[in-house]
Amino acid sequence: MATPDFIQDIRAVAGHRLLLLPGVSAIVFDDAGRVLLGRRADNGQWSTIGGIPEPGEQPAHTAAREVYEETGVRCVVERVVLVEAARSPITYPNGDQCQFMDIAFRCRATGGEARVNDDESLEVGWFAMEALPTLGETDLFRINQARTDSPTWFQPGTEL
C-alpha cells in the first residue's frame, strides 16, 4: 500500500520503530456473490482490499475510497464485520514496522469495472467462493465473517 503523507512525516521522526496504525479492510461482493480481491504489488499475494484512513476520515469512507482507488469498483459499505488488532507486527522491506488495528467492512459493489487502478496491485478480479486463489488465514476469516449475518466479531477481552 502507498504510504500516506502523514505517516511519512511520522517516520521522519520515528524512523523504523513500530507504529500502531488504523486500517480498514473491505470485503466487497457483487450481485453474483463473488468477492473482489487484489494481488498486492508489495508481496505478490492475493488479499482483500484495504488501506489506512487519512486524518479525520471516517473508516467506512476509507473502505469505499480504497476499493475505488485500487480496483475501479464503486461500492457501498453495508456493515462492520469485525474489529481486530493484527496478530503480529509487519516489517516491510525498507525496515518500517507496523501493527494494524483493523476494522473490516462488508461492502456491495454498485458500479465500475474491476481493473488494476493504481500501482498497489498487480491484478484485480472477482472470485467465486469455490474458486478463491490462495489467501492468508486473516483474509479467509474476514471473507467468511462477511458472508454470515453474525454480529460484529471481536476478540473478547479479559476481566481486569
JSON list of C-alpha atoms in Angstrom, two decimals:
[
{"chain": "A", "resi": 1, "resn": "MET", "atom": "CA", "xyz": [0.00, 0.00, 0.00]},
{"chain": "A", "resi": 2, "resn": "ALA", "atom": "CA", "xyz": [1.23, 3.51, -0.70]},
{"chain": "A", "resi": 3, "resn": "THR", "atom": "CA", "xyz": [2.36, 5.25, 2.46]},
{"chain": "A", "resi": 4, "resn": "PRO", "atom": "CA", "xyz": [0.18, 8.28, 3.30]},
{"chain": "A", "resi": 5, "resn": "ASP", "atom": "CA", "xyz": [1.96, 11.61, 3.71]},
{"chain": "A", "resi": 6, "resn": "PHE", "atom": "CA", "xyz": [1.09, 11.89, 7.41]},
{"chain": "A", "resi": 7, "resn": "ILE", "atom": "CA", "xyz": [2.81, 8.54, 8.10]},
{"chain": "A", "resi": 8, "resn": "GLN", "atom": "CA", "xyz": [5.87, 9.62, 6.13]},
{"chain": "A", "resi": 9, "resn": "ASP", "atom": "CA", "xyz": [6.00, 12.68, 8.41]},
{"chain": "A", "resi": 10, "resn": "ILE", "atom": "CA", "xyz": [5.88, 10.43, 11.49]},
{"chain": "A", "resi": 11, "resn": "ARG", "atom": "CA", "xyz": [8.55, 8.14, 10.01]},
{"chain": "A", "resi": 12, "resn": "ALA", "atom": "CA", "xyz": [10.87, 11.15, 9.58]},
{"chain": "A", "resi": 13, "resn": "VAL", "atom": "CA", "xyz": [10.92, 11.38, 13.38]},
{"chain": "A", "resi": 14, "resn": "ALA", "atom": "CA", "xyz": [10.25, 7.78, 14.46]},
{"chain": "A", "resi": 15, "resn": "GLY", "atom": "CA", "xyz": [12.43, 6.02, 11.93]},
{"chain": "A", "resi": 16, "resn": "HIS", "atom": "CA", "xyz": [11.61, 2.34, 11.51]},
{"chain": "A", "resi": 17, "resn": "ARG", "atom": "CA", "xyz": [10.16, 1.95, 15.03]},
{"chain": "A", "resi": 18, "resn": "LEU", "atom": "CA", "xyz": [6.93, 0.03, 15.48]},
{"chain": "A", "resi": 19, "resn": "LEU", "atom": "CA", "xyz": [3.81, 2.14, 14.81]},
{"chain": "A", "resi": 20, "resn": "LEU", "atom": "CA", "xyz": [0.28, 1.11, 15.76]},
{"chain": "A", "resi": 21, "resn": "LEU", "atom": "CA", "xyz": [-1.84, 2.28, 12.83]},
{"chain": "A", "resi": 22, "resn": "PRO", "atom": "CA", "xyz": [-5.53, 2.27, 11.98]},
{"chain": "A", "resi": 23, "resn": "GLY", "atom": "CA", "xyz": [-6.52, 0.19, 8.98]},
{"chain": "A", "resi": 24, "resn": "VAL", "atom": "CA", "xyz": [-9.65, -0.85, 7.14]},
{"chain": "A", "resi": 25, "resn": "SER", "atom": "CA", "xyz": [-10.45, -3.91, 5.07]},
{"chain": "A", "resi": 26, "resn": "ALA", "atom": "CA", "xyz": [-13.24, -4.04, 2.52]},
{"chain": "A", "resi": 27, "resn": "ILE", "atom": "CA", "xyz": [-14.86, -7.36, 1.69]},
{"chain": "A", "resi": 28, "resn": "VAL", "atom": "CA", "xyz": [-16.73, -6.48, -1.48]},
{"chain": "A", "resi": 29, "resn": "PHE", "atom": "CA", "xyz": [-19.36, -8.77, -3.01]},
{"chain": "A", "resi": 30, "resn": "ASP", "atom": "CA", "xyz": [-21.08, -8.43, -6.36]},
{"chain": "A", "resi": 31, "resn": "ASP", "atom": "CA", "xyz": [-24.66, -9.50, -7.18]},
{"chain": "A", "resi": 32, "resn": "ALA", "atom": "CA", "xyz": [-23.40, -12.98, -8.11]},
{"chain": "A", "resi": 33, "resn": "GLY", "atom": "CA", "xyz": [-21.87, -13.46, -4.65]},
{"chain": "A", "resi": 34, "resn": "ARG", "atom": "CA", "xyz": [-18.29, -13.21, -5.88]},
{"chain": "A", "resi": 35, "resn": "VAL", "atom": "CA", "xyz": [-15.67, -11.44, -3.77]},
{"chain": "A", "resi": 36, "resn": "LEU", "atom": "CA", "xyz": [-13.30, -8.75, -5.06]},
{"chain": "A", "resi": 37, "resn": "LEU", "atom": "CA", "xyz": [-9.59, -9.40, -4.48]},
{"chain": "A", "resi": 38, "resn": "GLY", "atom": "CA", "xyz": [-6.35, -7.77, -5.46]},
{"chain": "A", "resi": 39, "resn": "ARG", "atom": "CA", "xyz": [-2.90, -9.29, -5.88]},
{"chain": "A", "resi": 40, "resn": "ARG", "atom": "CA", "xyz": [-0.60, -6.94, -3.98]},
{"chain": "A", "resi": 41, "resn": "ALA", "atom": "CA", "xyz": [2.40, -5.34, -5.67]},
{"chain": "A", "resi": 42, "resn": "ASP", "atom": "CA", "xyz": [4.45, -5.36, -2.45]},
{"chain": "A", "resi": 43, "resn": "ASN", "atom": "CA", "xyz": [4.35, -9.11, -1.80]},
{"chain": "A", "resi": 44, "resn": "GLY", "atom": "CA", "xyz": [2.59, -10.73, -4.79]},
{"chain": "A", "resi": 45, "resn": "GLN", "atom": "CA", "xyz": [-0.14, -12.25, -2.61]},
{"chain": "A", "resi": 46, "resn": "TRP", "atom": "CA", "xyz": [-3.91, -12.09, -3.15]},
{"chain": "A", "resi": 47, "resn": "SER", "atom": "CA", "xyz": [-5.86, -10.26, -0.45]},
{"chain": "A", "resi": 48, "resn": "THR", "atom": "CA", "xyz": [-8.98, -8.29, 0.32]},
{"chain": "A", "resi": 49, "resn": "ILE", "atom": "CA", "xyz": [-8.81, -4.57, -0.40]},
{"chain": "A", "resi": 50, "resn": "GLY", "atom": "CA", "xyz": [-7.69, -2.26, 2.38]},
{"chain": "A", "resi": 51, "resn": "GLY", "atom": "CA", "xyz": [-5.88, 0.84, 3.44]},
{"chain": "A", "resi": 52, "resn": "ILE", "atom": "CA", "xyz": [-5.21, 3.50, 6.03]},
{"chain": "A", "resi": 53, "resn": "PRO", "atom": "CA", "xyz": [-7.64, 6.32, 6.87]},
{"chain": "A", "resi": 54, "resn": "GLU", "atom": "CA", "xyz": [-6.44, 9.86, 6.34]},
{"chain": "A", "resi": 55, "resn": "PRO", "atom": "CA", "xyz": [-6.62, 12.06, 9.45]},
{"chain": "A", "resi": 56, "resn": "GLY", "atom": "CA", "xyz": [-10.30, 12.89, 10.13]},
{"chain": "A", "resi": 57, "resn": "GLU", "atom": "CA", "xyz": [-11.60, 10.40, 7.55]},
{"chain": "A", "resi": 58, "resn": "GLN", "atom": "CA", "xyz": [-14.37, 8.07, 8.67]},
{"chain": "A", "resi": 59, "resn": "PRO", "atom": "CA", "xyz": [-13.43, 4.36, 8.38]},
{"chain": "A", "resi": 60, "resn": "ALA", "atom": "CA", "xyz": [-16.40, 3.44, 6.15]},
{"chain": "A", "resi": 61, "resn": "HIS", "atom": "CA", "xyz": [-15.45, 6.22, 3.74]},
{"chain": "A", "resi": 62, "resn": "THR", "atom": "CA", "xyz": [-11.89, 4.92, 3.73]},
{"chain": "A", "resi": 63, "resn": "ALA", "atom": "CA", "xyz": [-13.13, 1.46, 2.75]},
{"chain": "A", "resi": 64, "resn": "ALA", "atom": "CA", "xyz": [-15.15, 2.75, -0.21]},
{"chain": "A", "resi": 65, "resn": "ARG", "atom": "CA", "xyz": [-12.35, 5.10, -1.27]},
{"chain": "A", "resi": 66, "resn": "GLU", "atom": "CA", "xyz": [-9.68, 2.39, -1.15]},
{"chain": "A", "resi": 67, "resn": "VAL", "atom": "CA", "xyz": [-11.84, 0.00, -3.17]},
{"chain": "A", "resi": 68, "resn": "TYR", "atom": "CA", "xyz": [-12.31, 2.58, -5.91]},
{"chain": "A", "resi": 69, "resn": "GLU", "atom": "CA", "xyz": [-8.68, 3.78, -5.87]},
{"chain": "A", "resi": 70, "resn": "GLU", "atom": "CA", "xyz": [-7.26, 0.27, -6.07]},
{"chain": "A", "resi": 71, "resn": "THR", "atom": "CA", "xyz": [-9.81, -1.51, -8.28]},
{"chain": "A", "resi": 72, "resn": "GLY", "atom": "CA", "xyz": [-12.05, 0.99, -10.12]},
{"chain": "A", "resi": 73, "resn": "VAL", "atom": "CA", "xyz": [-15.10, -0.61, -8.45]},
{"chain": "A", "resi": 74, "resn": "ARG", "atom": "CA", "xyz": [-17.65, 1.59, -6.70]},
{"chain": "A", "resi": 75, "resn": "CYS", "atom": "CA", "xyz": [-19.29, 0.18, -3.60]},
{"chain": "A", "resi": 76, "resn": "VAL", "atom": "CA", "xyz": [-21.48, 0.94, -0.63]},
{"chain": "A", "resi": 77, "resn": "VAL", "atom": "CA", "xyz": [-20.49, -0.11, 2.87]},
{"chain": "A", "resi": 78, "resn": "GLU", "atom": "CA", "xyz": [-23.18, -2.29, 4.43]},
{"chain": "A", "resi": 79, "resn": "ARG", "atom": "CA", "xyz": [-21.88, -3.17, 7.89]},
{"chain": "A", "resi": 80, "resn": "VAL", "atom": "CA", "xyz": [-18.89, -3.72, 10.16]},
{"chain": "A", "resi": 81, "resn": "VAL", "atom": "CA", "xyz": [-17.74, -7.34, 10.02]},
{"chain": "A", "resi": 82, "resn": "LEU", "atom": "CA", "xyz": [-15.03, -7.31, 12.66]},
{"chain": "A", "resi": 83, "resn": "VAL", "atom": "CA", "xyz": [-12.62, -5.21, 14.67]},
{"chain": "A", "resi": 84, "resn": "GLU", "atom": "CA", "xyz": [-9.26, -6.78, 15.39]},
{"chain": "A", "resi": 85, "resn": "ALA", "atom": "CA", "xyz": [-5.65, -5.97, 16.18]},
{"chain": "A", "resi": 86, "resn": "ALA", "atom": "CA", "xyz": [-3.25, -7.71, 13.84]},
{"chain": "A", "resi": 87, "resn": "ARG", "atom": "CA", "xyz": [-1.75, -10.77, 15.49]},
{"chain": "A", "resi": 88, "resn": "SER", "atom": "CA", "xyz": [1.81, -9.61, 14.91]},
{"chain": "A", "resi": 89, "resn": "PRO", "atom": "CA", "xyz": [3.71, -6.63, 13.53]},
{"chain": "A", "resi": 90, "resn": "ILE", "atom": "CA", "xyz": [4.67, -6.39, 9.87]},
{"chain": "A", "resi": 91, "resn": "THR", "atom": "CA", "xyz": [8.18, -5.46, 8.87]},
{"chain": "A", "resi": 92, "resn": "TYR", "atom": "CA", "xyz": [8.36, -4.00, 5.37]},
{"chain": "A", "resi": 93, "resn": "PRO", "atom": "CA", "xyz": [11.38, -4.44, 3.10]},
{"chain": "A", "resi": 94, "resn": "ASN", "atom": "CA", "xyz": [12.60, -0.92, 3.99]},
{"chain": "A", "resi": 95, "resn": "GLY", "atom": "CA", "xyz": [12.63, -1.86, 7.71]},
{"chain": "A", "resi": 96, "resn": "ASP", "atom": "CA", "xyz": [9.47, 0.03, 8.72]},
{"chain": "A", "resi": 97, "resn": "GLN", "atom": "CA", "xyz": [7.45, -1.82, 11.38]},
{"chain": "A", "resi": 98, "resn": "CYS", "atom": "CA", "xyz": [3.67, -1.51, 11.72]},
{"chain": "A", "resi": 99, "resn": "GLN", "atom": "CA", "xyz": [0.89, -3.24, 13.53]},
{"chain": "A", "resi": 100, "resn": "PHE", "atom": "CA", "xyz": [-2.63, -2.51, 12.36]},
{"chain": "A", "resi": 101, "resn": "MET", "atom": "CA", "xyz": [-5.89, -2.13, 14.24]},
{"chain": "A", "resi": 102, "resn": "ASP", "atom": "CA", "xyz": [-8.30, -3.23, 11.52]},
{"chain": "A", "resi": 103, "resn": "ILE", "atom": "CA", "xyz": [-11.97, -2.53, 11.00]},
{"chain": "A", "resi": 104, "resn": "ALA", "atom": "CA", "xyz": [-13.34, -4.84, 8.31]},
{"chain": "A", "resi": 105, "resn": "PHE", "atom": "CA", "xyz": [-16.48, -3.89, 6.38]},
{"chain": "A", "resi": 106, "resn": "ARG", "atom": "CA", "xyz": [-18.86, -5.88, 4.21]},
{"chain": "A", "resi": 107, "resn": "CYS", "atom": "CA", "xyz": [-19.45, -3.90, 1.01]},
{"chain": "A", "resi": 108, "resn": "ARG", "atom": "CA", "xyz": [-21.69, -4.29, -2.02]},
{"chain": "A", "resi": 109, "resn": "ALA", "atom": "CA", "xyz": [-20.45, -3.36, -5.49]},
{"chain": "A", "resi": 110, "resn": "THR", "atom": "CA", "xyz": [-22.59, -0.74, -7.22]},
{"chain": "A", "resi": 111, "resn": "GLY", "atom": "CA", "xyz": [-20.63, 0.01, -10.41]},
{"chain": "A", "resi": 112, "resn": "GLY", "atom": "CA", "xyz": [-17.34, 0.24, -12.22]},
{"chain": "A", "resi": 113, "resn": "GLU", "atom": "CA", "xyz": [-15.22, -2.47, -13.79]},
{"chain": "A", "resi": 114, "resn": "ALA", "atom": "CA", "xyz": [-12.65, -4.40, -11.74]},
{"chain": "A", "resi": 115, "resn": "ARG", "atom": "CA", "xyz": [-9.20, -3.44, -13.00]},
{"chain": "A", "resi": 116, "resn": "VAL", "atom": "CA", "xyz": [-5.79, -2.51, -11.70]},
{"chain": "A", "resi": 117, "resn": "ASN", "atom": "CA", "xyz": [-6.39, 1.16, -10.92]},
{"chain": "A", "resi": 118, "resn": "ASP", "atom": "CA", "xyz": [-3.13, 2.14, -9.17]},
{"chain": "A", "resi": 119, "resn": "ASP", "atom": "CA", "xyz": [0.37, 0.88, -8.51]},
{"chain": "A", "resi": 120, "resn": "GLU", "atom": "CA", "xyz": [-0.58, -1.09, -5.37]},
{"chain": "A", "resi": 121, "resn": "SER", "atom": "CA", "xyz": [-1.95, -4.11, -7.25]},
{"chain": "A", "resi": 122, "resn": "LEU", "atom": "CA", "xyz": [-0.60, -6.47, -9.90]},
{"chain": "A", "resi": 123, "resn": "GLU", "atom": "CA", "xyz": [-4.02, -7.97, -10.65]},
{"chain": "A", "resi": 124, "resn": "VAL", "atom": "CA", "xyz": [-7.63, -7.43, -9.56]},
{"chain": "A", "resi": 125, "resn": "GLY", "atom": "CA", "xyz": [-10.55, -9.79, -10.01]},
{"chain": "A", "resi": 126, "resn": "TRP", "atom": "CA", "xyz": [-13.85, -11.22, -8.88]},
{"chain": "A", "resi": 127, "resn": "PHE", "atom": "CA", "xyz": [-13.76, -14.72, -7.43]},
{"chain": "A", "resi": 128, "resn": "ALA", "atom": "CA", "xyz": [-16.48, -17.26, -6.71]},
{"chain": "A", "resi": 129, "resn": "MET", "atom": "CA", "xyz": [-16.21, -18.70, -3.21]},
{"chain": "A", "resi": 130, "resn": "GLU", "atom": "CA", "xyz": [-15.33, -22.13, -4.60]},
{"chain": "A", "resi": 131, "resn": "ALA", "atom": "CA", "xyz": [-12.56, -20.67, -6.80]},
{"chain": "A", "resi": 132, "resn": "LEU", "atom": "CA", "xyz": [-10.63, -18.40, -4.43]},
{"chain": "A", "resi": 133, "resn": "PRO", "atom": "CA", "xyz": [-6.90, -18.03, -5.02]},
{"chain": "A", "resi": 134, "resn": "THR", "atom": "CA", "xyz": [-4.54, -18.85, -2.17]},
{"chain": "A", "resi": 135, "resn": "LEU", "atom": "CA", "xyz": [-5.29, -16.40, 0.64]},
{"chain": "A", "resi": 136, "resn": "GLY", "atom": "CA", "xyz": [-3.94, -15.87, 4.13]},
{"chain": "A", "resi": 137, "resn": "GLU", "atom": "CA", "xyz": [-5.86, -17.03, 7.17]},
{"chain": "A", "resi": 138, "resn": "THR", "atom": "CA", "xyz": [-6.82, -13.46, 8.08]},
{"chain": "A", "resi": 139, "resn": "ASP", "atom": "CA", "xyz": [-8.40, -12.74, 4.69]},
{"chain": "A", "resi": 140, "resn": "LEU", "atom": "CA", "xyz": [-10.29, -16.05, 4.68]},
{"chain": "A", "resi": 141, "resn": "PHE", "atom": "CA", "xyz": [-11.65, -15.33, 8.16]},
{"chain": "A", "resi": 142, "resn": "ARG", "atom": "CA", "xyz": [-12.82, -11.86, 7.11]},
{"chain": "A", "resi": 143, "resn": "ILE", "atom": "CA", "xyz": [-14.50, -13.18, 3.97]},
{"chain": "A", "resi": 144, "resn": "ASN", "atom": "CA", "xyz": [-16.28, -15.93, 5.90]},
{"chain": "A", "resi": 145, "resn": "GLN", "atom": "CA", "xyz": [-17.44, -13.47, 8.57]},
{"chain": "A", "resi": 146, "resn": "ALA", "atom": "CA", "xyz": [-18.74, -11.12, 5.86]},
{"chain": "A", "resi": 147, "resn": "ARG", "atom": "CA", "xyz": [-20.78, -13.95, 4.30]},
{"chain": "A", "resi": 148, "resn": "THR", "atom": "CA", "xyz": [-22.72, -14.52, 7.52]},
{"chain": "A", "resi": 149, "resn": "ASP", "atom": "CA", "xyz": [-25.31, -12.45, 9.32]},
{"chain": "A", "resi": 150, "resn": "SER", "atom": "CA", "xyz": [-23.32, -12.78, 12.54]},
{"chain": "A", "resi": 151, "resn": "PRO", "atom": "CA", "xyz": [-22.91, -9.70, 14.70]},
{"chain": "A", "resi": 152, "resn": "THR", "atom": "CA", "xyz": [-19.61, -7.82, 14.55]},
{"chain": "A", "resi": 153, "resn": "TRP", "atom": "CA", "xyz": [-16.77, -10.12, 15.60]},
{"chain": "A", "resi": 154, "resn": "PHE", "atom": "CA", "xyz": [-14.12, -9.06, 18.09]},
{"chain": "A", "resi": 155, "resn": "GLN", "atom": "CA", "xyz": [-11.67, -10.88, 20.32]},
{"chain": "A", "resi": 156, "resn": "PRO", "atom": "CA", "xyz": [-13.26, -10.92, 23.79]},
{"chain": "A", "resi": 157, "resn": "GLY", "atom": "CA", "xyz": [-11.32, -9.02, 26.42]},
{"chain": "A", "resi": 158, "resn": "THR", "atom": "CA", "xyz": [-10.31, -10.33, 29.78]},
{"chain": "A", "resi": 159, "resn": "GLU", "atom": "CA", "xyz": [-11.60, -9.12, 33.07]},
{"chain": "A", "resi": 160, "resn": "LEU", "atom": "CA", "xyz": [-9.26, -6.70, 34.79]}
]
